[in-house]
XYZ file of C-alpha atoms in Angstrom:
564
model
C 111.484 111.444 70.642
C 111.185 107.983 70.800
C 107.718 106.695 71.260
C 107.622 103.443 73.541
C 105.124 100.790 73.576
C 105.150 97.790 75.900
C 104.582 94.145 75.256
C 103.584 91.178 77.125
C 105.174 87.190 76.075
C 107.789 90.259 74.761
C 104.718 91.943 74.349
C 101.612 93.896 75.233
C 100.814 97.199 73.576
C 100.460 100.280 75.723
C 97.451 102.186 76.281
C 96.878 106.079 75.967
C 94.365 107.149 78.695
C 91.849 109.460 79.517
C 89.632 106.828 78.087
C 92.349 105.879 75.037
C 93.862 102.611 75.166
C 95.840 100.491 73.088
C 94.460 97.759 70.493
C 95.621 96.501 66.784
C 96.629 93.445 65.485
C 100.357 92.826 65.408
C 102.621 93.346 61.893
C 103.183 90.593 60.248
C 106.752 89.762 59.124
C 107.126 90.522 55.271
C 108.292 87.097 53.677
C 111.430 87.012 52.230
C 112.159 87.104 48.440
C 111.637 82.753 47.210
C 115.797 82.576 45.640
C 115.503 81.627 42.121
C 116.368 77.546 42.211
C 119.360 76.358 40.965
C 119.543 73.974 37.888
C 119.827 70.342 39.021
C 122.694 68.720 39.088
C 122.969 64.792 37.961
C 122.366 62.046 40.242
C 124.861 60.069 41.371
C 123.632 56.003 41.507
C 123.855 54.867 45.074
C 125.454 51.640 45.930
C 123.448 50.247 48.510
C 119.497 51.360 48.355
C 118.988 53.769 51.476
C 115.359 53.148 53.349
C 113.185 55.948 53.040
C 112.120 57.378 57.118
C 108.920 58.602 57.930
C 109.571 62.358 58.763
C 109.168 63.016 62.138
C 107.502 65.825 64.217
C 105.900 67.010 68.135
C 104.720 63.640 69.852
C 100.838 65.047 69.306
C 98.263 64.024 72.352
C 94.780 64.599 72.893
C 93.344 67.377 75.683
C 90.812 67.554 77.451
C 89.020 69.323 75.353
C 89.023 66.533 72.132
C 92.016 68.819 70.617
C 95.324 67.047 69.331
C 97.911 69.125 70.565
C 101.486 69.124 71.022
C 102.548 66.763 73.809
C 104.027 68.625 77.208
C 107.497 68.818 78.144
C 109.041 68.600 81.674
C 111.987 70.809 82.764
C 114.060 73.910 81.663
C 114.331 76.953 83.310
C 112.131 80.132 82.399
C 113.995 83.745 82.118
C 111.480 86.878 82.485
C 112.719 90.328 82.740
C 109.948 91.859 85.759
C 108.880 95.088 85.359
C 110.174 96.388 88.779
C 111.702 94.988 92.063
C 109.456 93.451 94.583
C 108.549 96.492 97.370
C 108.528 93.147 100.323
C 107.638 89.854 100.682
C 104.738 89.961 103.786
C 101.096 89.742 101.806
C 99.469 91.426 104.880
C 101.790 94.448 104.390
C 102.581 95.031 100.447
C 99.481 95.085 97.972
C 99.421 91.222 96.285
C 100.178 93.472 92.665
C 103.966 94.879 94.430
C 104.812 91.425 95.796
C 105.655 89.911 91.979
C 107.623 86.997 93.478
C 104.655 86.110 95.199
C 102.593 84.945 91.906
C 105.760 81.894 91.426
C 105.621 80.708 95.497
C 102.320 81.592 97.269
C 98.369 81.066 96.170
C 94.900 82.471 96.867
C 91.752 80.348 97.478
C 91.279 80.892 94.033
C 93.145 81.247 90.448
C 93.044 81.156 87.775
C 90.156 78.960 85.360
C 92.953 78.312 82.573
C 90.554 76.268 80.218
C 87.877 79.696 79.876
C 91.375 81.014 79.073
C 92.987 81.529 75.368
C 94.095 78.363 75.179
C 90.803 77.054 76.442
C 87.569 77.998 74.821
C 88.151 81.698 74.854
C 85.698 83.517 77.062
C 88.116 85.213 78.972
C 91.333 87.189 77.726
C 93.201 87.049 81.480
C 95.025 90.086 79.854
C 93.421 92.359 82.490
C 93.104 91.824 86.434
C 90.660 91.938 88.148
C 88.119 89.848 86.371
C 85.282 88.530 87.640
C 85.331 85.334 89.761
C 82.903 84.136 87.455
C 85.888 83.370 84.956
C 87.573 82.214 88.182
C 88.050 78.341 89.618
C 88.931 77.301 92.435
C 92.173 76.413 93.749
C 93.245 76.110 97.745
C 89.643 76.271 97.981
C 88.355 73.639 96.300
C 84.796 75.337 95.795
C 83.118 78.438 97.281
C 79.421 79.589 97.910
C 77.571 82.931 98.979
C 74.017 81.267 100.665
C 72.978 84.950 101.846
C 73.971 88.681 101.308
C 76.779 88.418 104.271
C 78.171 85.311 104.427
C 80.757 83.050 102.209
C 81.778 79.910 102.682
C 84.428 78.703 100.890
C 85.256 74.240 101.101
C 89.337 74.081 101.507
C 90.870 71.605 99.332
C 92.899 68.423 100.733
C 95.835 67.581 99.634
C 98.015 71.393 99.738
C 101.237 70.757 101.079
C 103.328 74.308 102.175
C 106.869 73.694 99.964
C 109.432 72.013 101.624
C 112.859 73.002 100.631
C 115.372 71.135 102.730
C 117.803 74.641 102.325
C 115.564 77.099 104.189
C 115.022 77.048 107.783
C 111.863 78.766 107.737
C 111.042 75.712 105.604
C 111.614 72.643 107.388
C 110.141 74.572 110.390
C 106.843 74.800 108.706
C 107.995 70.998 107.663
C 105.833 70.437 104.499
C 102.849 69.963 106.666
C 98.921 69.761 105.241
C 97.193 73.288 104.527
C 94.527 73.141 106.423
C 91.156 75.887 107.234
C 92.939 77.232 110.181
C 95.487 78.194 108.171
C 93.239 80.075 105.528
C 91.397 81.573 108.870
C 94.752 82.673 110.366
C 95.974 84.242 106.737
C 92.626 86.521 106.381
C 92.830 87.345 110.538
C 96.260 87.866 109.961
C 94.965 90.840 107.567
C 92.216 92.843 108.698
C 92.515 91.866 113.005
C 96.525 92.003 113.920
C 97.417 95.416 113.857
C 100.321 95.418 111.568
C 102.401 98.955 110.969
C 101.682 100.136 107.463
C 99.460 97.011 107.145
C 98.372 97.247 103.679
C 94.604 95.731 103.643
C 93.783 97.428 106.803
C 94.579 100.540 104.954
C 93.282 99.367 101.487
C 89.687 98.403 102.895
C 87.883 101.061 105.050
C 86.810 99.026 108.328
C 83.032 98.300 107.406
C 84.388 96.512 104.406
C 86.409 94.022 106.934
C 85.476 91.108 107.250
C 82.989 90.842 110.131
C 84.178 87.131 111.163
C 86.501 84.664 110.299
C 85.769 81.021 111.510
C 86.594 77.349 111.031
C 83.479 75.334 111.782
C 85.655 72.116 110.624
C 89.421 71.427 109.387
C 88.114 71.717 105.600
C 85.513 74.550 105.258
C 85.463 78.564 106.531
C 82.865 80.484 107.272
C 83.204 84.535 106.489
C 80.786 86.956 107.908
C 80.778 90.217 105.518
C 78.696 93.622 106.719
C 76.003 94.106 104.473
C 75.942 95.766 101.898
C 79.869 94.497 101.861
C 80.156 91.388 100.257
C 82.055 92.014 97.137
C 84.816 94.443 99.379
C 85.269 91.210 101.471
C 84.879 88.569 98.235
C 88.014 90.392 96.826
C 90.164 90.836 99.722
C 89.617 87.032 100.428
C 89.646 85.168 97.955
C 91.986 86.863 95.678
C 94.496 89.235 97.935
C 95.268 87.221 100.402
C 97.837 85.035 99.869
C 97.928 81.809 102.398
C 100.577 81.453 104.634
C 101.608 79.174 107.558
C 101.165 81.073 111.725
C 104.445 78.895 112.159
C 107.383 81.605 109.800
C 105.272 84.420 111.574
C 105.015 83.127 114.983
C 108.965 82.997 114.962
C 110.265 86.031 112.705
C 107.512 87.948 113.857
C 106.800 89.440 109.607
C 107.879 87.801 106.606
C 109.480 90.856 105.133
C 113.194 88.813 104.589
C 112.399 86.351 101.695
C 114.434 83.739 103.020
C 111.143 83.884 105.894
C 108.849 82.911 102.812
C 106.912 79.224 102.909
C 103.920 78.980 100.275
C 101.789 76.935 98.265
C 102.759 77.820 95.238
C 104.430 75.636 92.013
C 107.564 77.292 92.856
C 110.484 78.072 96.209
C 112.152 81.052 96.078
C 115.812 80.056 96.781
C 117.154 83.340 96.218
C 117.228 87.170 95.839
C 120.200 89.688 95.040
C 117.858 93.337 95.248
C 118.828 94.853 92.402
C 119.599 91.819 90.760
C 117.873 88.758 90.146
C 114.588 86.280 91.878
C 115.752 82.578 91.671
C 112.736 79.951 91.516
C 113.335 75.844 91.632
C 109.969 73.722 91.475
C 108.138 72.565 93.855
C 108.449 69.279 93.992
C 105.091 68.577 96.184
C 103.231 70.758 94.204
C 99.081 69.660 93.991
C 97.869 71.071 90.465
C 97.419 68.731 88.133
C 97.226 70.101 84.073
C 93.915 70.809 83.512
C 94.343 69.919 79.784
C 95.647 67.230 80.513
C 94.777 65.704 83.998
C 97.696 62.776 84.336
C 100.575 65.432 84.421
C 101.443 66.987 87.148
C 102.226 70.865 87.772
C 104.515 72.518 87.738
C 106.420 71.503 84.007
C 109.432 73.576 84.241
C 112.150 73.390 86.777
C 112.176 76.849 87.135
C 111.987 80.522 86.702
C 114.375 83.084 86.909
C 113.631 87.688 87.513
C 116.561 89.172 86.059
C 116.634 93.104 86.440
C 117.906 94.373 83.975
C 117.233 98.360 83.547
C 120.045 98.594 80.311
C 117.398 98.583 77.425
C 119.944 97.196 74.655
C 121.262 94.362 77.193
C 117.178 93.534 77.123
C 117.457 93.270 73.876
C 120.103 91.432 72.928
C 118.717 88.969 75.445
C 115.606 88.708 73.651
C 117.272 88.083 70.577
C 120.275 85.152 71.962
C 116.809 83.469 73.441
C 118.497 84.519 76.990
C 115.369 86.017 77.650
C 111.989 84.376 77.568
C 109.287 87.213 77.906
C 108.907 90.735 79.545
C 105.837 91.071 82.117
C 103.749 93.492 80.400
C 104.481 97.037 81.107
C 107.762 96.903 80.330
C 108.575 99.928 77.889
C 110.559 98.823 74.799
C 110.286 102.066 71.813
C 108.922 101.107 69.212
C 111.241 100.701 67.104
C 113.354 98.247 68.391
C 110.048 96.429 68.483
C 109.685 96.800 65.458
C 113.678 95.714 64.874
C 112.987 92.458 67.099
C 110.265 91.180 64.551
C 112.677 91.370 61.772
C 115.641 89.874 63.537
C 113.614 86.731 64.915
C 110.479 86.074 63.696
C 110.165 83.021 65.416
C 108.936 85.382 68.725
C 105.619 85.975 69.593
C 103.789 89.202 70.167
C 100.365 89.741 71.694
C 99.027 93.047 71.848
C 96.304 93.779 74.638
C 93.809 96.208 75.953
C 96.323 97.933 78.820
C 95.352 100.096 82.005
C 95.291 103.883 81.208
C 96.955 106.183 82.947
C 93.767 108.914 83.787
C 93.400 112.438 85.670
C 91.493 112.228 88.912
C 89.847 115.220 89.286
C 89.601 115.276 94.139
C 85.190 116.158 93.543
C 84.481 116.605 97.372
C 86.121 120.803 96.974
C 83.082 123.077 95.083
C 85.459 125.946 95.014
C 87.261 123.915 92.310
C 86.066 125.351 89.348
C 85.575 121.331 88.033
C 82.901 120.521 90.360
C 81.348 122.091 87.699
C 79.693 119.645 85.165
C 80.642 122.162 82.164
C 83.874 122.577 82.867
C 84.509 118.514 83.000
C 82.929 118.671 79.705
C 85.234 121.008 78.275
C 88.268 119.854 79.539
C 87.121 116.799 77.596
C 86.150 117.838 74.081
C 89.334 120.304 74.412
C 91.324 116.839 73.726
C 92.488 115.776 70.545
C 92.014 112.347 71.531
C 92.137 111.358 67.279
C 95.508 112.886 67.160
C 96.716 111.739 70.635
C 95.570 107.974 68.851
C 97.402 108.361 65.533
C 100.727 110.583 66.538
C 101.295 109.560 69.945
C 100.541 105.771 69.641
C 101.456 105.648 65.740
C 97.642 103.818 65.232
C 97.689 101.547 68.062
C 94.716 102.984 70.426
C 91.547 102.577 70.865
C 89.226 106.358 71.959
C 87.067 104.500 73.875
C 88.095 102.313 76.935
C 86.742 102.922 80.002
C 85.456 102.975 82.481
C 84.602 99.629 81.706
C 87.261 98.338 78.341
C 85.891 95.608 75.633
C 87.678 92.420 77.541
C 86.151 89.423 76.404
C 85.037 89.103 80.036
C 83.091 92.679 79.940
C 81.538 92.911 76.950
C 78.155 92.679 78.385
C 78.684 95.799 80.287
C 80.744 97.804 77.925
C 78.703 100.627 75.307
C 80.820 101.209 72.183
C 81.391 104.594 71.271
C 78.737 104.706 68.040
C 76.179 103.237 70.528
C 76.224 106.255 72.965
C 74.367 108.460 73.723
C 75.076 111.984 71.240
C 75.657 114.485 74.031
C 78.178 111.557 75.579
C 80.033 111.022 71.963
C 80.177 114.434 72.332
C 82.512 114.369 74.707
C 85.375 112.228 72.357
C 85.249 114.988 69.857
C 88.298 117.985 69.815
C 86.314 121.587 69.950
C 88.622 123.792 71.576
C 86.608 127.140 70.679
C 83.352 125.401 72.431
C 85.489 124.518 75.037
C 86.938 128.355 75.555
C 82.741 128.922 75.212
C 81.883 126.864 78.039
C 84.393 127.707 80.181
C 83.967 131.302 79.723
C 79.494 130.643 80.683
C 81.182 129.060 83.624
C 83.168 131.718 84.968
C 86.220 131.386 83.144
C 86.459 133.393 80.610
C 90.147 133.375 80.764
C 91.191 129.503 81.996
C 92.679 129.044 85.268
C 95.357 127.321 86.993
C 95.452 124.046 88.501
C 98.221 121.699 90.042
C 98.585 117.777 89.239
C 100.354 115.559 90.728
C 101.573 112.442 89.603
C 104.713 109.953 90.298
C 107.183 108.821 87.271
C 106.329 105.391 87.284
C 103.041 106.916 85.002
C 103.107 108.109 81.390
C 104.481 111.585 82.538
C 104.567 112.758 78.197
C 101.161 111.255 77.396
C 100.466 114.148 80.998
C 102.647 116.856 78.723
C 100.369 116.523 76.111
C 97.450 117.129 77.556
C 98.913 120.022 79.276
C 99.731 121.386 75.855
C 96.212 120.987 74.405
C 94.674 122.642 77.772
C 96.784 125.346 77.953
C 95.110 126.492 74.091
C 92.023 126.900 76.014
C 93.761 128.697 78.816
C 93.832 126.016 81.753
C 97.437 126.236 83.118
C 98.986 123.182 83.920
C 101.504 123.021 87.102
C 102.836 118.880 86.920
C 104.223 118.195 90.542
C 106.362 114.671 89.980
C 106.311 112.977 93.587
C 108.378 109.721 94.038
C 106.681 106.810 94.066
C 106.567 105.754 97.471
C 105.453 109.464 98.531
C 102.310 109.904 95.616
C 100.891 106.734 97.000
C 100.852 107.790 100.274
C 99.828 111.162 99.571
C 97.018 109.430 96.843
C 96.055 106.449 100.177
C 95.860 110.154 102.902
C 93.727 111.798 100.598
C 96.450 114.946 100.631
C 96.551 115.243 96.708
C 94.540 118.970 96.487
C 93.708 119.425 93.387
C 93.560 116.607 90.984
C 96.083 113.371 90.365
C 97.826 111.366 87.383
C 97.526 107.695 87.761
C 96.766 104.465 87.145
C 92.678 103.711 86.144
C 91.187 100.655 86.451
C 88.306 99.419 84.492
C 86.053 97.936 86.816
C 84.426 94.853 87.241
C 81.390 94.724 89.036
C 83.176 93.504 92.311
C 85.635 96.719 92.104
C 82.158 99.032 92.647
C 83.271 100.085 95.420
C 85.991 102.224 94.221
C 83.607 104.474 93.187
C 82.057 106.138 96.581
C 84.061 108.779 98.065
C 84.717 106.543 101.282
C 86.571 104.126 100.237
C 90.759 105.091 99.882
C 91.326 103.828 96.480
C 88.940 106.611 95.388
C 91.240 109.165 94.425
C 88.494 111.992 93.039
C 86.160 111.319 96.397
C 83.374 111.104 94.070
C 79.828 111.856 95.815
C 76.820 110.330 93.900
C 73.704 109.272 95.485
C 72.587 107.034 92.405
C 75.955 105.120 92.581
C 74.596 104.335 96.128
C 71.408 103.243 94.773
C 72.756 100.863 92.292
C 75.608 99.341 94.115
C 72.879 98.583 96.381
C 70.838 96.968 93.754
C 73.380 94.623 92.112
C 74.399 93.195 95.831
C 71.060 91.508 95.533
C 72.589 89.692 92.510
C 76.211 89.654 93.355
C 77.851 86.078 92.426
C 74.260 84.629 92.543
C 73.182 86.161 89.335
C 75.123 87.314 87.302
C 73.179 87.646 84.651
C 71.011 90.650 85.726
C 74.154 92.235 86.995
C 75.113 93.028 83.507
C 72.762 95.180 82.131
C 72.421 96.797 85.900
C 76.363 97.801 84.905
C 76.295 98.514 81.250
C 73.364 101.526 81.956
C 75.796 103.076 85.118
C 78.784 103.305 83.394
C 77.263 105.424 80.634
C 75.867 107.875 83.173
C 79.317 107.705 84.901
C 80.518 108.895 81.656
C 77.730 111.641 80.736
């Protein structure tokens, strides 16, 4: 079997789940052996003296952090191979992460604070999303404030215009007008208060997690009111997961399912889309944002962006080697031997390894008749897996055994507890002890093991699930792997029709994702009922986005409790 690793910027090392995640430095390229210099020849005397020239290099300028850096250049088209096709173009219907073109064409109220990122002060890695709003900055919302536990006030930036593409009827309809608070109110309200078929927001959030009201007291202010205790949900859905749209396009076309009806305020405009083939973006000449490192420079620098949906790996590799493809999105899988080959043939290529969200098995916890309702069974299943062997052989050493439920990203370190610092009974969960696992199953009333069904989609790491299945069979647990199409599996998880266990992606939770650990939440696949969870969340809400330092130790203790 050829093991596959994923790379972000041609580069991103994949993760091992069941609380295993990748983490390792890239392998350095071995320098070539220098050749022996040949004997010097006798120089000839020039007839005319030559004037020595000063070696030229890239022009250097000082950035906003006072560093001397290479001067940015305008122009060029950036070509990438995305992880998948966009699942639509209407942000009220589909989850933002599945609208792969949206990041180029639309904006949210808040965005990435590049100054705090790897190219700036490096307070946050941006390798994982979501991350706390502490590490973000206002975009369309110039700033925001939270005066109490049920109110969010967004101050809307002036001078943000919808893109005007003269070749697009939808864009001409909006005519490049300025965005204001009314557009923000419309975008948020459409997500929640209109009965849109298959609405992502209405199904993703419980009614009590919806905004109570969204109003614009003036042209540049938006006030959002929330139910007590759900400020985090509403802040995430309105600030991070609401793409801002003009009302004119929806009023004329009914929805935004057709890519031609997509009009936003982003840095690029979608000018062509061929399903299964490509998406073409051109520079929005009226984009508002300046480069935070070079405040005199208008963004974007690029003339355009091109998405190429290529399935054949040999074609992808050839494109990388010849420079016809500039980068790969992080979840695209490349066999490791091909990665090593790329390093040798193209040493100029930039590779970056990061921790990535693991796949994980979510047990359904609301049925006491299921074996794993007994904590002893859960502990037995944990110690029946040889994580050291999986990290060594399956990931060839590029894995981290303990990286959940909170991962050691820079922005989450105040909440992370290393394996060595965990209590002894929690550390034991990461050891391999199949004989003790059998004994624990017997004590729990399952001396001969039991049968279980794990439902999943082929988009997740089925090979890894097969490894888990192998280990559990050694202690008498017979696992049936039930593979569904992606849409069917998503419908099952959201509709709560997975009856025993589901294998899917596990997000390391930031503070504002805490609601996902409650049985009422649609994304709580396991439907865990735990009173301490509610108590901690209630305490956290008292300081949410107002006194972050008071939250970190609370979360740090809870994550240890959750592991235990």
